Short mmCIF file of C-alpha atoms in Angstrom, two decimals:
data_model
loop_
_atom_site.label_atom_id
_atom_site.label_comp_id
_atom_site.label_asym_id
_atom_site.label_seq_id
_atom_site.Cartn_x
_atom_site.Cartn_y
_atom_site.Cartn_z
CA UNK A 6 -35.97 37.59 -78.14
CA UNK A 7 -32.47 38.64 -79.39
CA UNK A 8 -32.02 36.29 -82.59
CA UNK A 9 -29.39 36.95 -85.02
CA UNK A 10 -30.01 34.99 -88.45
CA UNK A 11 -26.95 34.36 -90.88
CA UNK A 12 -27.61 33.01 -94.93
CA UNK A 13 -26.45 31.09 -96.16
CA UNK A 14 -25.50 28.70 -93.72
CA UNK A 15 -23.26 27.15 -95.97
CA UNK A 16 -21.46 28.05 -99.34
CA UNK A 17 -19.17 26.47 -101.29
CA UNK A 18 -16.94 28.69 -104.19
CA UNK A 19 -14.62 28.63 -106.65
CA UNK A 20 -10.87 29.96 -106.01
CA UNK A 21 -10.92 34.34 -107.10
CA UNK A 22 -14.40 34.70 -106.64
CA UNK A 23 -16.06 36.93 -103.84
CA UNK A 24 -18.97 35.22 -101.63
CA UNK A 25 -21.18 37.67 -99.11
CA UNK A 26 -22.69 36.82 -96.06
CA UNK A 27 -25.56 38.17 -94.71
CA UNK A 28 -26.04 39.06 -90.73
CA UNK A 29 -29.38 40.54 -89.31
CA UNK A 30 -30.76 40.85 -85.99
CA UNK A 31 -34.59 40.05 -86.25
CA UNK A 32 -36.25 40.83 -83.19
CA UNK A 33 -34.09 44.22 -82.03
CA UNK A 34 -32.04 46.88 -83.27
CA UNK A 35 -28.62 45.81 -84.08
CA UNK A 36 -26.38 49.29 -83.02
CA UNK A 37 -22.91 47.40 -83.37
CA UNK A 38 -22.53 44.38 -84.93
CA UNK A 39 -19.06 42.08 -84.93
CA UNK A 40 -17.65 39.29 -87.25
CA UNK A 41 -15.77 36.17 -85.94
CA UNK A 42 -13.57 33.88 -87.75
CA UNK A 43 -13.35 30.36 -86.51
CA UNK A 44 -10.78 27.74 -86.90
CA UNK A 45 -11.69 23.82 -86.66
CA UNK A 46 -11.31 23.22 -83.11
CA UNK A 47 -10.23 26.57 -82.11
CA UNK A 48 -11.64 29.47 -80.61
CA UNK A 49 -13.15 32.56 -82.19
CA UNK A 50 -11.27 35.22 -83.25
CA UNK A 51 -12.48 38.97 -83.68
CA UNK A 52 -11.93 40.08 -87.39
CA UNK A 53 -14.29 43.71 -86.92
CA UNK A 54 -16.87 45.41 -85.36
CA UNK A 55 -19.25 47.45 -87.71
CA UNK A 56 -21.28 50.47 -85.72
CA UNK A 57 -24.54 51.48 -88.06
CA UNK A 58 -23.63 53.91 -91.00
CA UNK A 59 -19.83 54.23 -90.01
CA UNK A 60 -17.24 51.94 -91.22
CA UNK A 61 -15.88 48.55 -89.77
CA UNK A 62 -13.13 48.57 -87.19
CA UNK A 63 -10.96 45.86 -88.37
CA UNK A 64 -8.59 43.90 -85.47
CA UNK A 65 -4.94 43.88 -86.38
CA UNK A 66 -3.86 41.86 -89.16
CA UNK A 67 -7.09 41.33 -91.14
CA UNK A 68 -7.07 42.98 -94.33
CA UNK A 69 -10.19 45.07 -94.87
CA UNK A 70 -10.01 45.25 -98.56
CA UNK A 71 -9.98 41.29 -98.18
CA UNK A 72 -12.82 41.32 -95.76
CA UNK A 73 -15.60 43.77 -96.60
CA UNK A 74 -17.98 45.31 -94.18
CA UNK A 75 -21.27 47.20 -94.47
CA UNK A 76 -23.43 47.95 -91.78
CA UNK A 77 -26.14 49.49 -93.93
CA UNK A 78 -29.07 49.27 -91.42
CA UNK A 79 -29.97 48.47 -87.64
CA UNK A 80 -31.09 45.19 -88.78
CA UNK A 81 -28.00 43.83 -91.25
CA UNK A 82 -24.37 43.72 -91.84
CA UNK A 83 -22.85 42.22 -94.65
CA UNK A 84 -19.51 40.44 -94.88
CA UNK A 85 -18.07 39.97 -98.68
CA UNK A 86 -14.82 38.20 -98.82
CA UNK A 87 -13.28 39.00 -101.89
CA UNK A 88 -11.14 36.90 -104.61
CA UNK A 89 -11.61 33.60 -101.96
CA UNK A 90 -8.87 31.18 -101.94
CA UNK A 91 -8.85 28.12 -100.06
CA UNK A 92 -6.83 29.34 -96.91
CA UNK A 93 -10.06 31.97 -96.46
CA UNK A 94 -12.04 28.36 -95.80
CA UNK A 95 -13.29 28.43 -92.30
CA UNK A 96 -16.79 29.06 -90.04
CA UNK A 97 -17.61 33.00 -90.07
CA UNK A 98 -20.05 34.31 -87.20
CA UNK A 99 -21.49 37.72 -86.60
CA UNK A 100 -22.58 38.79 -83.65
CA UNK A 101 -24.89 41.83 -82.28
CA UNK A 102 -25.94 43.98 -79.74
CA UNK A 103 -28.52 46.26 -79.27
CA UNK A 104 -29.91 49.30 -78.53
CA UNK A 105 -32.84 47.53 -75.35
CA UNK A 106 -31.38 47.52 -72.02
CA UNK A 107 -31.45 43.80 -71.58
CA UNK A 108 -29.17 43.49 -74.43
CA UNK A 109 -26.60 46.14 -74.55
CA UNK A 110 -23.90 44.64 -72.86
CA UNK A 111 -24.55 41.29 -74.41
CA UNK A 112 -23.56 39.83 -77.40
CA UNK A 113 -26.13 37.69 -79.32
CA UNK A 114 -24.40 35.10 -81.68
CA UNK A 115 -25.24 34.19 -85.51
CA UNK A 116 -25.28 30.46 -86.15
CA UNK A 117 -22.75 30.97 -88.37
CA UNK A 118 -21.85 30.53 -92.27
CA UNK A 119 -19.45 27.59 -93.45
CA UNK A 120 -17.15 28.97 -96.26
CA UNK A 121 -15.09 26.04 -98.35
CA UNK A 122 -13.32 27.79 -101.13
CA UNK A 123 -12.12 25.13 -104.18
CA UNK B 12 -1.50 39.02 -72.57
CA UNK B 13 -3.85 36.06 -72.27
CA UNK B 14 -7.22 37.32 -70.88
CA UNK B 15 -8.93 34.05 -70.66
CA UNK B 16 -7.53 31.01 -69.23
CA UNK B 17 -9.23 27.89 -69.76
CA UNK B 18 -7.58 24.31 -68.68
CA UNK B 19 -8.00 21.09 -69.80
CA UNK B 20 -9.36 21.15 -73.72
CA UNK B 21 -11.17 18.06 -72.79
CA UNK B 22 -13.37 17.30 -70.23
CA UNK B 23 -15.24 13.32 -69.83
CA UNK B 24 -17.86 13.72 -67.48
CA UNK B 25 -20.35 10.36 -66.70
CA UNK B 26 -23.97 10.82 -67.22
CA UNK B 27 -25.33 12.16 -64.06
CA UNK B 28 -22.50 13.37 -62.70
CA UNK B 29 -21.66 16.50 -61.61
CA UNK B 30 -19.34 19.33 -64.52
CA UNK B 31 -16.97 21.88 -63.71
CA UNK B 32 -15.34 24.05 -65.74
CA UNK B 33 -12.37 26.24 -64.93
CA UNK B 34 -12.13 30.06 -66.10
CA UNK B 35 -10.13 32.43 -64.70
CA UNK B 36 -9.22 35.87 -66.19
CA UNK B 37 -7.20 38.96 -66.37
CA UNK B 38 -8.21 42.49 -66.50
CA UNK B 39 -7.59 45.88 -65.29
CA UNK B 40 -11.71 46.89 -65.20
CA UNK B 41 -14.63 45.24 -64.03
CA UNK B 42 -15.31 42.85 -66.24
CA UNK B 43 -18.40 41.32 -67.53
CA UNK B 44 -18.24 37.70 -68.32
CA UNK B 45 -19.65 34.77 -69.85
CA UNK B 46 -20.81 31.58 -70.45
CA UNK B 47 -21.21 30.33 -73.84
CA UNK B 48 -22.22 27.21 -75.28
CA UNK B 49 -21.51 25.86 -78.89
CA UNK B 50 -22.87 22.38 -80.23
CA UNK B 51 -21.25 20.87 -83.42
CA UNK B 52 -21.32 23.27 -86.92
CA UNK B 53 -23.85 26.03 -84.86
CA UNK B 54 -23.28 29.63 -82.90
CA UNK B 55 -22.88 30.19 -79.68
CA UNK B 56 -25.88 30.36 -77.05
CA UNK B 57 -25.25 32.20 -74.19
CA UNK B 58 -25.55 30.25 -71.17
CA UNK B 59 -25.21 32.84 -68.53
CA UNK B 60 -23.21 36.10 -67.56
CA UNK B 61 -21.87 37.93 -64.77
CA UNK B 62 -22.37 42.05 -64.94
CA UNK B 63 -21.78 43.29 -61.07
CA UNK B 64 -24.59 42.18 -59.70
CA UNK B 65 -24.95 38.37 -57.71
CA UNK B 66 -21.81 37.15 -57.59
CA UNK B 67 -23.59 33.58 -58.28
CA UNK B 68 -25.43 33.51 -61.57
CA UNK B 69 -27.82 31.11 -62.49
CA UNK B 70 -27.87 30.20 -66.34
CA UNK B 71 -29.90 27.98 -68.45
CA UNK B 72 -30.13 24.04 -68.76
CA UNK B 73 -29.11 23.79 -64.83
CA UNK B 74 -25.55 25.43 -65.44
CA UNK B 75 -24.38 28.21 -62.68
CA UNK B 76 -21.16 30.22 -62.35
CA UNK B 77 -19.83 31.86 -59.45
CA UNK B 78 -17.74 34.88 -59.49
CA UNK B 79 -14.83 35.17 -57.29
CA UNK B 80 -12.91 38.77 -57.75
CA UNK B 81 -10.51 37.27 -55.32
CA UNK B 82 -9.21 34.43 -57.41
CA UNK B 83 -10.47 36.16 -60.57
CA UNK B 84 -11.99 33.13 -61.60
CA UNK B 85 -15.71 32.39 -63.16
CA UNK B 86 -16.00 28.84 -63.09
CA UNK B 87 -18.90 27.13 -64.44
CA UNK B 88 -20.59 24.25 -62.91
CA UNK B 89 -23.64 21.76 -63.36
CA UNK B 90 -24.52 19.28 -60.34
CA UNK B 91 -25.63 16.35 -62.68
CA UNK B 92 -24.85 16.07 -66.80
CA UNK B 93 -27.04 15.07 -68.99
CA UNK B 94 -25.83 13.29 -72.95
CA UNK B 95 -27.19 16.97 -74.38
CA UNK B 96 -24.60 18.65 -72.74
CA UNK B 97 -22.15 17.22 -75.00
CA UNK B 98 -20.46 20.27 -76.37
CA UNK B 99 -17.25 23.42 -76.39
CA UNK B 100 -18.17 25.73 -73.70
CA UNK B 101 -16.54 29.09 -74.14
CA UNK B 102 -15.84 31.50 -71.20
CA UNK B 103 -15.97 35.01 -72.41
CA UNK B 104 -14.52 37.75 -70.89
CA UNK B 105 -14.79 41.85 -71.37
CA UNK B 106 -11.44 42.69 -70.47
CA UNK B 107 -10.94 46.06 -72.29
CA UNK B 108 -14.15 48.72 -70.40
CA UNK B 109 -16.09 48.03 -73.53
CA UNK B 110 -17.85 45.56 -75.75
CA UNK B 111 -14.94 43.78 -77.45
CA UNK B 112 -14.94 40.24 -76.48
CA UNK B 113 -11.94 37.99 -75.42
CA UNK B 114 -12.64 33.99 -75.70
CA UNK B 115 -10.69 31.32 -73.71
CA UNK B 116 -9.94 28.55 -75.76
CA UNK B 117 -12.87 26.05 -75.01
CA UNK B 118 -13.81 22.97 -73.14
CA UNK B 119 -14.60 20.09 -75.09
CA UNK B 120 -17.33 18.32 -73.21
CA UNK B 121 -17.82 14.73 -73.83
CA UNK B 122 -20.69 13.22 -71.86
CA UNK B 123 -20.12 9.53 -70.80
CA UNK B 124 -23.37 7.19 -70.64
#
């Protein structure tokens, strides 16, 4: 139980145009959902948390018109990162947790999208 | 403030021997915390967690972590590695009352046969 899906796993753009990644949770409710950025051989780094029908929560310093978020449904956020250039290039991973007591105070991890932006 | 402390980026463990992995934290509530396992170009797969109950938690693939409020530390241990435990293990930590997540910076695990 508790698996969180991500598509594509792996995209590759142009420079100034806008890629979106998907996020679902397919075997629970997803109530708050959170995107990660992560840096080869680093550590993650929060970028937002998106709450079902209300609108993201970015962390200091990420620009949310540069990083959208919709959190349409219980079962999928979307991440669209718009006019990509190649400093956006990185590993983005969403995260979830859900509404079931085992898994409300427990986040369940994507396995993440590869961005490369030419 | 750094709410996750984890030493040594690299750990070489031999095959069969035993792993241990050093976490220790900062926070001003009770914290939940966690174990989290990430193999080359995947997510993260929780490996085990602390939320106020046994102070020693058992997780999956043999691992265990024992929680010491004391030393406020949540290190993570395996008596004998195995080549598929070659990986970055990430302690996680809920230092804020709620569900925002604070990462150390990882343990590079290589597994020597």
């Amino acid at each position: 139980g508790a698996v969180v899906s991500q598509h594509p796993s792996r995209v590759i753009c142009k420079s100034g145009t806008s890629v979106k990644i998907e996020c679902r949770s397919l075997d629970f409710q997803a109530t708050t959902m959170f995107w990660y950025r992560q840096f080869p051989k680093q550590s993650l780094m929060l970028m937002a948390t998106s709450n079902e029908g209300s609108k993201a929560t970015y962390e200091q310093g990420v620009e949310k018109d540069k990083f959208l978020i919709n959190h349409a449904s219980l079962t999928l956020s979307t991440l669209t990162v718009t006019s990509a250039h190649p400093e956006d290039s990185s590993f983005y991973i969403c995260s979830a947790t859900g509404d079931r007591k085992a898994s409300t105070d427990t986040q369940y991890f994507g396995p993440g999208t590869r961005l490369t932006v030419l | 403030a750094q709410s996750v402390t984890q030493l040594d980026s690299h750990v070489s463990v031999s095959e069969g021997t035993p792993v241990l992995l050093r976490c220790n934290y900062s926070s001003s509530y009770s914290p939940s915390l966690f174990w989290y396992v990430q193999h080359p170009n995947k997510g993260l797969q929780l490996l085990l967690k602390y939320t106020s109950a046994a102070t020693l938690v058992k997780g999956i693939n043999g691992f265990e972590a024992e929680f010491k409020k004391s030393e406020t530390s949540f290190h993570l241990t395996k008596p004998s590695a195995h080549m598929s435990d070659a990986a970055e293990y990430f302690c996680v930590v809920t230092p804020y009352g709620n569900n925002r997540l604070a990462f150390g910076k990882g343990n590079q695990v290589v597994v020597i046969p």
